[in-house]
Coordinates of C-alpha atoms in Angstrom, one line a residue:
M1 CA 30.6 14.8 -5.4
R2 CA 29.8 17.4 -2.9
K3 CA 26.2 17.7 -4.1
M4 CA 25.8 13.9 -3.9
L5 CA 27.2 13.9 -0.4
H6 CA 24.8 16.6 0.5
L7 CA 21.8 14.7 -0.9
T8 CA 22.9 11.5 0.9
L9 CA 23.1 13.4 4.2
L10 CA 19.7 15.1 3.6
A11 CA 18.1 11.7 2.9
W12 CA 19.7 10.1 6.0
L13 CA 18.6 12.9 8.2
S14 CA 15.0 12.8 6.9
L15 CA 14.9 9.1 7.3
N16 CA 16.3 9.2 10.8
A17 CA 14.5 12.3 12.2
S18 CA 11.6 10.5 13.8
P19 CA 8.4 12.3 14.8
V20 CA 7.7 9.0 16.7
A21 CA 9.8 8.7 19.8
R22 CA 10.0 4.9 19.8
I23 CA 8.4 2.3 17.6
N24 CA 7.3 -0.9 19.2
P25 CA 6.9 -3.3 16.3
A26 CA 4.1 -5.2 18.1
D27 CA 2.0 -2.0 17.9
L28 CA 2.0 -2.2 14.1
Q29 CA 0.8 -5.9 14.1
G30 CA -2.8 -6.3 13.0
T31 CA -5.1 -5.3 10.2
W32 CA -5.2 -1.7 8.9
Q33 CA -7.5 -0.1 6.4
L34 CA -6.2 2.7 4.2
V35 CA -8.4 5.8 4.7
S36 CA -6.7 8.5 2.6
V37 CA -3.5 9.5 0.8
R38 CA -2.2 13.1 0.7
D39 CA 0.1 14.3 -2.1
M40 CA 2.5 16.4 0.0
K41 CA 3.6 18.6 -3.0
T42 CA 0.1 19.7 -4.1
G43 CA -1.8 19.0 -0.8
T44 CA -4.4 17.0 -2.7
L45 CA -6.2 14.5 -0.5
D46 CA -7.4 11.3 -2.1
P47 CA -10.2 9.8 0.1
V48 CA -9.3 6.2 -1.0
E49 CA -11.8 4.5 1.2
K50 CA -14.7 6.0 -0.8
R51 CA -13.6 4.1 -3.9
Q52 CA -11.5 1.1 -2.7
T53 CA -11.0 -1.1 0.2
L54 CA -7.4 -1.6 1.0
W55 CA -6.3 -3.8 3.9
L56 CA -2.7 -3.9 5.2
Q57 CA -2.0 -7.0 7.4
V58 CA 1.1 -6.9 9.5
T59 CA 2.5 -9.9 11.5
R60 CA 5.8 -10.0 13.5
S61 CA 7.8 -10.4 10.3
H62 CA 5.5 -10.2 7.2
W63 CA 3.1 -7.8 5.6
T64 CA 0.4 -8.4 3.0
Y65 CA -2.1 -6.0 1.4
V66 CA -5.0 -6.5 -0.9
W67 CA -7.3 -3.9 -2.4
A68 CA -10.3 -3.9 -4.6
D69 CA -12.4 -1.2 -6.2
L70 CA -15.8 -0.9 -4.4
N71 CA -17.8 -0.8 -7.7
R72 CA -16.7 -4.1 -9.1
K73 CA -19.5 -6.0 -10.9
V74 CA -20.8 -9.0 -9.0
I75 CA -21.6 -12.0 -11.2
K76 CA -22.6 -15.3 -9.7
P77 CA -20.6 -18.4 -10.7
E78 CA -23.7 -20.0 -12.2
E79 CA -24.4 -16.9 -14.3
L80 CA -20.7 -16.9 -15.5
A81 CA -21.0 -20.6 -16.4
R82 CA -23.9 -19.9 -18.7
L83 CA -22.0 -17.3 -20.8
A84 CA -20.3 -18.1 -24.0
P85 CA -16.5 -18.7 -23.7
E86 CA -15.5 -15.3 -25.1
Q87 CA -18.0 -13.4 -22.9
R88 CA -16.9 -15.5 -19.8
R89 CA -13.3 -14.4 -20.5
A90 CA -14.3 -10.8 -20.7
E91 CA -16.3 -11.0 -17.5
N92 CA -13.3 -12.7 -15.6
Y93 CA -10.9 -10.1 -17.0
S94 CA -13.2 -7.3 -15.8
K95 CA -12.9 -8.7 -12.2
I96 CA -9.3 -7.6 -12.2
W97 CA -8.9 -5.0 -14.9
D98 CA -11.1 -2.1 -16.0
A99 CA -11.9 -1.0 -19.6
S100 CA -8.6 1.0 -19.6
D101 CA -6.5 -2.0 -18.4
R102 CA -6.1 -0.4 -15.0
P103 CA -6.1 -2.8 -12.0
R104 CA -9.4 -3.1 -10.0
F105 CA -7.9 -5.7 -7.6
W106 CA -4.4 -6.2 -6.3
G107 CA -2.5 -8.2 -3.8
A108 CA 1.2 -8.3 -2.6
G109 CA 3.2 -9.4 0.4
G110 CA 6.6 -9.9 1.8
G111 CA 8.9 -9.4 4.8
Y112 CA 9.8 -6.4 6.8
T113 CA 11.9 -5.0 9.6
I114 CA 11.6 -1.9 11.7
E115 CA 14.7 0.2 11.8
G116 CA 14.2 3.3 14.0
N117 CA 11.1 4.9 12.5
R118 CA 11.5 3.1 9.2
F119 CA 9.4 0.3 7.9
V120 CA 11.9 -1.5 5.6
Y121 CA 10.1 -4.0 3.4
T122 CA 10.7 -6.5 0.6
G123 CA 8.2 -8.0 -1.7
T124 CA 8.1 -11.8 -2.3
I125 CA 4.6 -12.2 -3.8
S126 CA 2.5 -10.0 -6.0
I127 CA -0.1 -10.1 -8.7
E128 CA 2.5 -8.3 -10.9
P129 CA 5.6 -10.6 -11.2
H130 CA 8.0 -7.6 -11.7
M131 CA 7.0 -6.4 -8.2
M132 CA 8.4 -9.5 -6.6
Q133 CA 11.8 -8.8 -5.0
H134 CA 10.9 -5.1 -5.0
G135 CA 11.4 -3.4 -1.7
G136 CA 11.5 0.0 -0.1
V137 CA 11.3 2.2 3.0
E138 CA 8.3 3.9 4.5
I139 CA 8.6 6.3 7.4
I140 CA 6.3 5.7 10.4
A141 CA 5.1 9.2 11.2
K142 CA 2.5 8.2 13.7
L143 CA 1.5 5.0 15.3
D144 CA -1.0 4.5 18.1
R145 CA -3.7 2.0 18.9
D146 CA -6.1 3.3 16.2
T147 CA -4.0 5.2 13.7
Y148 CA -1.0 4.5 11.5
V149 CA 0.4 7.3 9.4
R150 CA 3.2 6.6 7.1
H151 CA 5.3 8.8 4.9
S152 CA 6.7 7.9 1.5
V153 CA 9.9 9.7 0.6
D154 CA 11.7 10.3 -2.7
K155 CA 15.4 9.7 -3.3
T156 CA 16.3 13.0 -1.5
G157 CA 14.4 12.0 1.6
T158 CA 11.6 14.5 0.9
V159 CA 8.2 13.3 2.0
V160 CA 6.0 13.1 -1.1
R161 CA 3.0 11.1 0.1
E162 CA 1.2 10.6 3.4
S163 CA -1.0 7.6 3.9
I164 CA -3.4 7.3 6.8
F165 CA -4.7 4.0 8.0
R166 CA -7.1 3.0 10.7
R167 CA -7.0 -0.2 12.7
L168 CA -9.7 -2.7 12.0
D169 CA -8.9 -5.2 14.8

């Protein structure tokens, strides 16, 4: 019980200890592109923008994101129409999934609120049905006109991932 109380307190403190003095939700509204993600445990930096385009759109009450691999094959509709049915299915499948069944394109969206320095979100639409009604909390570590940095935390409140976005609009 004491350990659980300690972990709860630790999580609460980390979620409420804001490096950002005050979040103005209007500052978050717009379109952001993911630049990189850092694994905070290993320090490994993933330069996401070199292999994917991921856009996060934020309105007053909703968020959406879409991403796509940069190296997806382009096949014109008239070329696709000329293919045999089985080959056409394979080409259509490859637009979304790679040869190892990993996604090459994704989209999701939902609602959100800002609570202190926390972006509290719910999912209401997703390519993957089990992700609908999924939600979570991201910590807003930095937010200015051009840059949005968010921290993903584990159940203990430890920052495990840092995502860096740049404003597109």
